[in-house]
Amino acid sequence: MPTSTPQSAPTNVEKKDLLYKGKAKSVYTTDHDDYLILHFRNDTSAFNGERVEQLERKGEVNNRFNAFIMQKLAEAGVETHFERQLSSDEVLVKRLEMIPVECVVRNYSAGSLVRRLGLEEGQALNPPTYELFFKDDALGDPMVNESLSVSLGWATPEQLEQMKALTFKVNDVLSGLFEAGDLMLVDFKLEFGVFHDRIVLGDEFSPDGCRIWDKATKKKLDKDRFRQSFGDVYESYEEVAERIGVL
Ligand code: ADP
Ligand code: UDP
């Protein structure tokens, strides 16, 4: 990767080779070393890739959703990899050296926290909690901590501190945004990477990587609809998008 900091994203970008095919997105190199193209596919997976299905138009909804959120975060001062949408299901991003740690904030108990501690789902967590997981499907994304992340060379203490501060900042910005749509942001996962020595928010923010409930009814409007086979997955994502003002 070049070391000089690029001033701005190139206007013309050519898609080159498939670099990585993830569970939900494909990553392509471009003719610019500092930029990648992410293709949001319709594949939807659960249980670390054990169950995979195609959900029509999910790639497009997530691409739109993600673009809206990333722009809101940038406006709030969070540096993200997002540059611009290239098509209905593709986005141009900065090429990051990803840190293999998933940063999770929880405002209410759900998911693995409920399973781990036997809590009731939906208990308010005051203040919100912060957890780290090692991004490794084969190991089932085990929980880790800052100390281990440093010892294993995944990130420096300073980078981890920044990731934590940024994740809480994202929580403040987005909790307000969802609240305005009468929605609860229950929890979410972020991934960060390094771009020319800076910690930058990468990957995506969409209902695939967070939990969102209707405030009044507590109806689940996120990927738990797929995990728990409730149906109407794409329709629920669309509903959330409309309620928070995604065009
Ligand atoms: P997974 O790897 O969990 O199956 P995806 O299907 O979403 O996930 O694949 C996208 C992959 O691209 C992820 O591994 C993610 O860490 C990586 N990624 C996301 N944004 C960037 C970026 N800006 N630069 C480099 N890699 C990225
Ligand atoms: N999450 C994610 N990818 C993962 C693991 C978790 O996007 O590989 C998100 C998940 O959608 C939820 C939050 O992170 O919004 C917390 O997930 P949890 O630890 O409760 O795990 P889960 O119940 O999803 O296994």
Short mmCIF file of C-alpha atoms and ligand atoms in Angstrom, two decimals:
data_model
loop_
_atom_site.label_atom_id
_atom_site.label_comp_id
_atom_site.label_asym_id
_atom_site.label_seq_id
_atom_site.Cartn_x
_atom_site.Cartn_y
_atom_site.Cartn_z
CA MET A 1 0.00 0.00 0.00
CA PRO A 2 1.37 3.46 -0.82
CA THR A 3 2.42 5.53 2.17
CA SER A 4 1.52 9.05 1.01
CA THR A 5 -1.95 10.12 2.08
CA PRO A 6 -4.34 10.50 -0.87
CA GLN A 7 -6.15 13.86 -1.05
CA SER A 8 -9.50 12.54 -2.29
CA ALA A 9 -11.03 9.54 -3.96
CA PRO A 10 -10.46 9.23 -7.71
CA THR A 11 -13.37 10.13 -9.97
CA ASN A 12 -12.83 7.25 -12.36
CA VAL A 13 -12.30 3.84 -10.86
CA GLU A 14 -12.00 0.56 -12.65
CA LYS A 15 -12.97 -2.67 -10.94
CA LYS A 16 -10.15 -5.24 -11.08
CA ASP A 17 -9.87 -8.57 -9.27
CA LEU A 18 -11.93 -10.32 -6.64
CA LEU A 19 -9.84 -9.97 -3.49
CA TYR A 20 -12.14 -11.72 -1.03
CA LYS A 21 -15.60 -13.27 -1.07
CA GLY A 22 -17.16 -12.81 2.36
CA LYS A 23 -20.46 -14.16 3.59
CA ALA A 24 -22.44 -11.11 2.46
CA LYS A 25 -20.09 -8.94 0.43
CA SER A 26 -17.46 -9.42 -2.26
CA VAL A 27 -14.40 -7.22 -2.18
CA TYR A 28 -12.69 -6.09 -5.41
CA THR A 29 -9.42 -4.32 -6.02
CA THR A 30 -9.44 -1.29 -8.29
CA ASP A 31 -6.88 0.44 -10.47
CA HIS A 32 -6.14 2.66 -7.43
CA ASP A 33 -4.16 0.94 -4.65
CA ASP A 34 -5.90 2.92 -1.92
CA TYR A 35 -9.46 2.03 -2.92
CA LEU A 36 -11.66 -1.05 -3.06
CA ILE A 37 -15.13 -1.80 -4.33
CA LEU A 38 -17.53 -3.65 -2.05
CA HIS A 39 -20.37 -5.54 -3.69
CA PHE A 40 -23.35 -6.12 -1.38
CA ARG A 41 -24.75 -9.53 -2.36
CA ASN A 42 -28.17 -10.92 -1.52
CA ASP A 43 -26.62 -13.76 0.46
CA THR A 44 -27.75 -13.77 4.06
CA SER A 45 -25.99 -15.96 6.56
CA ALA A 46 -26.47 -16.87 10.19
CA PHE A 47 -24.65 -18.93 12.80
CA ASN A 48 -21.21 -18.07 11.40
CA GLY A 49 -22.12 -19.11 7.89
CA GLU A 50 -23.86 -22.40 8.75
CA ARG A 51 -27.13 -21.22 7.19
CA VAL A 52 -27.06 -19.20 3.98
CA GLU A 53 -30.01 -18.02 1.88
CA GLN A 54 -30.59 -15.56 -0.92
CA LEU A 55 -32.91 -12.70 0.00
CA GLU A 56 -34.01 -10.77 -3.04
CA ARG A 57 -32.97 -7.06 -3.02
CA LYS A 58 -31.22 -7.33 0.35
CA GLY A 59 -27.89 -6.28 -1.19
CA GLU A 60 -29.44 -3.09 -2.55
CA VAL A 61 -31.22 -2.20 0.69
CA ASN A 62 -28.06 -2.72 2.73
CA ASN A 63 -25.97 -0.68 0.30
CA ARG A 64 -28.42 2.24 0.55
CA PHE A 65 -28.81 1.87 4.29
CA ASN A 66 -25.06 1.73 4.82
CA ALA A 67 -24.40 4.77 2.61
CA PHE A 68 -26.94 6.82 4.60
CA ILE A 69 -25.50 5.80 7.98
CA MET A 70 -21.87 6.28 6.91
CA GLN A 71 -22.66 9.80 5.72
CA LYS A 72 -24.41 10.62 9.00
CA LEU A 73 -21.37 9.35 10.90
CA ALA A 74 -18.97 11.35 8.74
CA GLU A 75 -21.06 14.48 9.41
CA ALA A 76 -20.70 13.73 13.13
CA GLY A 77 -16.89 13.58 12.79
CA VAL A 78 -16.35 9.80 12.57
CA GLU A 79 -13.91 9.01 9.77
CA THR A 80 -15.27 6.15 7.65
CA HIS A 81 -14.06 4.23 4.60
CA PHE A 82 -17.15 5.26 2.60
CA GLU A 83 -16.45 7.29 -0.54
CA ARG A 84 -19.47 6.98 -2.81
CA GLN A 85 -22.09 4.57 -4.09
CA LEU A 86 -21.16 3.27 -7.52
CA SER A 87 -24.36 1.39 -8.30
CA SER A 88 -27.38 0.00 -6.51
CA ASP A 89 -25.28 -2.71 -4.87
CA GLU A 90 -21.69 -1.42 -5.04
CA VAL A 91 -19.75 1.13 -3.04
CA LEU A 92 -16.29 2.67 -3.38
CA VAL A 93 -14.32 2.55 -0.12
CA LYS A 94 -10.86 3.28 1.19
CA ARG A 95 -8.73 0.17 1.37
CA LEU A 96 -8.13 -0.53 5.05
CA GLU A 97 -5.87 -2.96 6.80
CA MET A 98 -8.63 -4.54 8.84
CA ILE A 99 -8.21 -5.19 12.55
CA PRO A 100 -9.67 -8.67 13.18
CA VAL A 101 -11.75 -7.56 16.13
CA GLU A 102 -15.50 -6.90 16.19
CA CYS A 103 -16.50 -4.02 18.46
CA VAL A 104 -19.96 -4.46 19.97
CA VAL A 105 -21.99 -1.95 21.97
CA ARG A 106 -25.15 -3.06 23.72
CA ASN A 107 -27.87 -0.73 24.96
CA TYR A 108 -30.24 -3.60 25.86
CA SER A 109 -29.57 -7.28 26.51
CA ALA A 110 -30.00 -9.67 23.57
CA GLY A 111 -28.25 -12.38 21.61
CA SER A 112 -25.03 -13.86 22.94
CA LEU A 113 -25.15 -11.75 26.13
CA VAL A 114 -28.50 -13.28 27.05
CA ARG A 115 -27.19 -16.76 26.26
CA ARG A 116 -23.96 -16.23 28.19
CA LEU A 117 -25.44 -14.76 31.37
CA GLY A 118 -28.98 -16.13 31.29
CA LEU A 119 -30.48 -12.63 31.26
CA GLU A 120 -33.97 -11.64 30.17
CA GLU A 121 -33.93 -10.19 26.67
CA GLY A 122 -34.48 -6.42 26.54
CA GLN A 123 -33.00 -5.43 29.90
CA ALA A 124 -31.63 -1.86 29.70
CA LEU A 125 -27.86 -1.75 30.11
CA ASN A 126 -26.95 1.43 31.89
CA PRO A 127 -24.38 2.54 30.91
CA PRO A 128 -24.18 0.67 27.59
CA THR A 129 -21.62 -2.15 27.52
CA TYR A 130 -18.70 -2.64 25.18
CA GLU A 131 -17.36 -6.04 24.10
CA LEU A 132 -14.74 -7.34 21.69
CA PHE A 133 -14.91 -10.52 19.63
CA PHE A 134 -12.19 -12.13 17.52
CA LYS A 135 -13.42 -12.20 13.90
CA ASP A 136 -13.03 -15.89 13.09
CA ASP A 137 -15.95 -17.92 11.77
CA ALA A 138 -14.22 -21.26 12.33
CA LEU A 139 -13.90 -20.45 16.05
CA GLY A 140 -17.40 -18.91 16.24
CA ASP A 141 -16.13 -15.34 16.85
CA PRO A 142 -14.97 -15.92 20.46
CA MET A 143 -15.03 -13.08 22.97
CA VAL A 144 -11.64 -11.45 23.59
CA ASN A 145 -10.40 -8.36 25.38
CA GLU A 146 -8.06 -5.43 24.84
CA SER A 147 -5.13 -7.09 26.62
CA LEU A 148 -5.27 -10.15 24.37
CA SER A 149 -5.70 -8.01 21.26
CA VAL A 150 -2.45 -6.21 22.13
CA SER A 151 -0.58 -9.38 23.12
CA LEU A 152 -1.51 -11.06 19.86
CA GLY A 153 -0.47 -8.02 17.83
CA TRP A 154 -3.91 -7.25 16.39
CA ALA A 155 -3.83 -3.60 17.49
CA THR A 156 -1.97 -1.19 19.75
CA PRO A 157 -3.46 0.06 23.04
CA GLU A 158 -3.90 3.49 21.42
CA GLN A 159 -5.76 2.03 18.44
CA LEU A 160 -8.02 0.02 20.76
CA GLU A 161 -8.73 3.14 22.82
CA GLN A 162 -9.72 5.01 19.66
CA MET A 163 -11.90 2.14 18.47
CA LYS A 164 -13.74 2.14 21.78
CA ALA A 165 -14.24 5.90 21.81
CA LEU A 166 -15.43 5.86 18.20
CA THR A 167 -17.82 2.96 18.83
CA PHE A 168 -19.44 4.85 21.72
CA LYS A 169 -19.64 7.97 19.57
CA VAL A 170 -21.37 5.95 16.85
CA ASN A 171 -23.77 4.69 19.52
CA ASP A 172 -24.63 8.26 20.59
CA VAL A 173 -25.21 9.43 17.02
CA LEU A 174 -27.20 6.40 15.89
CA SER A 175 -29.25 5.89 19.06
CA GLY A 176 -30.64 9.39 18.48
CA LEU A 177 -31.29 8.72 14.82
CA PHE A 178 -33.20 5.49 15.51
CA GLU A 179 -35.03 7.03 18.47
CA ALA A 180 -36.38 9.70 16.11
CA GLY A 181 -37.94 6.88 14.07
CA ASP A 182 -39.49 5.36 17.25
CA LEU A 183 -36.94 2.56 17.08
CA MET A 184 -34.57 1.12 19.69
CA LEU A 185 -30.96 0.48 18.75
CA VAL A 186 -30.45 -2.62 20.89
CA ASP A 187 -26.88 -3.50 19.92
CA PHE A 188 -24.52 -3.38 16.96
CA LYS A 189 -21.15 -4.50 15.66
CA LEU A 190 -18.46 -2.35 14.05
CA GLU A 191 -15.19 -3.20 12.33
CA PHE A 192 -12.26 -0.82 12.06
CA GLY A 193 -9.10 -0.78 9.99
CA VAL A 194 -6.01 1.31 9.45
CA PHE A 195 -5.68 3.74 6.55
CA HIS A 196 -2.35 5.57 6.37
CA ASP A 197 -1.84 5.19 10.14
CA ARG A 198 -5.36 6.37 11.02
CA ILE A 199 -8.12 4.29 12.58
CA VAL A 200 -11.06 4.37 10.19
CA LEU A 201 -14.52 2.77 10.41
CA GLY A 202 -14.88 0.04 7.78
CA ASP A 203 -17.24 -2.72 6.71
CA GLU A 204 -20.94 -1.80 6.90
CA PHE A 205 -23.70 -0.60 9.17
CA SER A 206 -26.99 -2.22 8.20
CA PRO A 207 -29.70 -4.31 9.89
CA ASP A 208 -27.46 -7.33 9.18
CA GLY A 209 -25.06 -6.22 11.91
CA CYS A 210 -27.26 -4.63 14.53
CA ARG A 211 -30.49 -5.20 16.44
CA ILE A 212 -33.34 -2.75 15.96
CA TRP A 213 -36.72 -3.04 17.67
CA ASP A 214 -39.90 -1.06 17.32
CA LYS A 215 -40.06 1.05 20.47
CA ALA A 216 -43.74 0.47 21.24
CA THR A 217 -44.18 -3.20 20.32
CA LYS A 218 -40.54 -4.45 20.62
CA LYS A 219 -41.00 -6.10 17.22
CA LYS A 220 -37.63 -7.18 15.82
CA LEU A 221 -36.78 -5.46 12.56
CA ASP A 222 -33.24 -6.73 11.98
CA LYS A 223 -31.36 -9.89 11.06
CA ASP A 224 -32.91 -11.76 14.01
CA ARG A 225 -35.94 -12.11 11.70
CA PHE A 226 -33.73 -14.29 9.52
CA ARG A 227 -31.90 -16.02 12.40
CA GLN A 228 -35.22 -16.90 14.05
CA SER A 229 -37.07 -17.60 10.75
CA PHE A 230 -39.74 -14.92 11.38
CA GLY A 231 -39.90 -13.95 7.69
CA ASP A 232 -40.35 -10.48 6.15
CA VAL A 233 -36.63 -9.82 6.48
CA TYR A 234 -36.20 -7.51 3.50
CA GLU A 235 -39.53 -5.78 4.24
CA SER A 236 -38.42 -5.05 7.80
CA TYR A 237 -35.11 -3.61 6.62
CA GLU A 238 -37.08 -1.37 4.25
CA GLU A 239 -39.37 -0.29 7.08
CA VAL A 240 -36.40 0.71 9.25
CA ALA A 241 -34.83 2.55 6.30
CA GLU A 242 -38.03 4.54 5.75
CA ARG A 243 -38.45 5.35 9.43
CA ILE A 244 -34.93 6.80 9.77
CA GLY A 245 -35.17 8.76 6.54
CA VAL A 246 -33.07 6.70 4.11
CA LEU A 247 -34.14 7.88 0.68
P1 ADP B 1 -17.31 -11.72 6.37
O1 ADP B 1 -15.83 -11.60 6.12
O2 ADP B 1 -17.64 -11.63 7.84
O3 ADP B 1 -17.93 -12.90 5.73
P2 ADP B 1 -18.46 -9.78 4.47
O4 ADP B 1 -19.16 -10.75 3.60
O5 ADP B 1 -19.18 -8.56 4.85
O6 ADP B 1 -17.99 -10.39 5.86
O7 ADP B 1 -17.10 -9.44 3.73
C1 ADP B 1 -16.55 -8.20 3.69
C2 ADP B 1 -15.11 -8.30 4.15
O8 ADP B 1 -14.41 -7.13 3.77
C3 ADP B 1 -14.97 -8.42 5.67
O9 ADP B 1 -14.01 -9.41 5.96
C4 ADP B 1 -14.49 -7.05 6.11
O10 ADP B 1 -13.66 -7.12 7.24
C5 ADP B 1 -13.72 -6.58 4.88
N1 ADP B 1 -13.73 -5.13 4.69
C6 ADP B 1 -14.76 -4.30 4.91
N2 ADP B 1 -14.43 -3.03 4.61
C7 ADP B 1 -13.14 -3.05 4.18
C8 ADP B 1 -12.22 -2.05 3.73
N3 ADP B 1 -12.58 -0.78 3.66
N4 ADP B 1 -10.96 -2.43 3.41
C9 ADP B 1 -10.60 -3.75 3.48
N5 ADP B 1 -11.42 -4.75 3.87
C10 ADP B 1 -12.69 -4.41 4.22
N1 UDP B 2 -22.86 -9.28 14.99
C1 UDP B 2 -22.48 -9.20 13.67
N2 UDP B 2 -21.60 -10.15 13.19
C2 UDP B 2 -21.10 -11.12 13.96
C3 UDP B 2 -21.51 -11.19 15.31
C4 UDP B 2 -22.40 -10.26 15.79
O1 UDP B 2 -22.90 -8.32 12.94
O2 UDP B 2 -20.30 -11.94 13.46
C5 UDP B 2 -23.80 -8.28 15.53
C6 UDP B 2 -25.18 -8.86 15.79
O3 UDP B 2 -26.02 -8.69 14.67
C7 UDP B 2 -25.66 -8.04 16.97
C8 UDP B 2 -24.38 -7.65 17.71
O4 UDP B 2 -23.31 -7.84 16.78
O5 UDP B 2 -26.27 -6.85 16.53
C9 UDP B 2 -24.13 -8.51 18.94
O6 UDP B 2 -24.16 -9.86 18.56
P1 UDP B 2 -24.17 -11.03 19.66
O7 UDP B 2 -22.86 -11.01 20.39
O8 UDP B 2 -25.38 -10.90 20.50
O9 UDP B 2 -24.14 -12.34 18.81
P2 UDP B 2 -25.30 -13.17 18.08
O10 UDP B 2 -26.45 -13.34 18.97
O11 UDP B 2 -25.61 -12.39 16.86
O12 UDP B 2 -24.60 -14.47 17.79
#
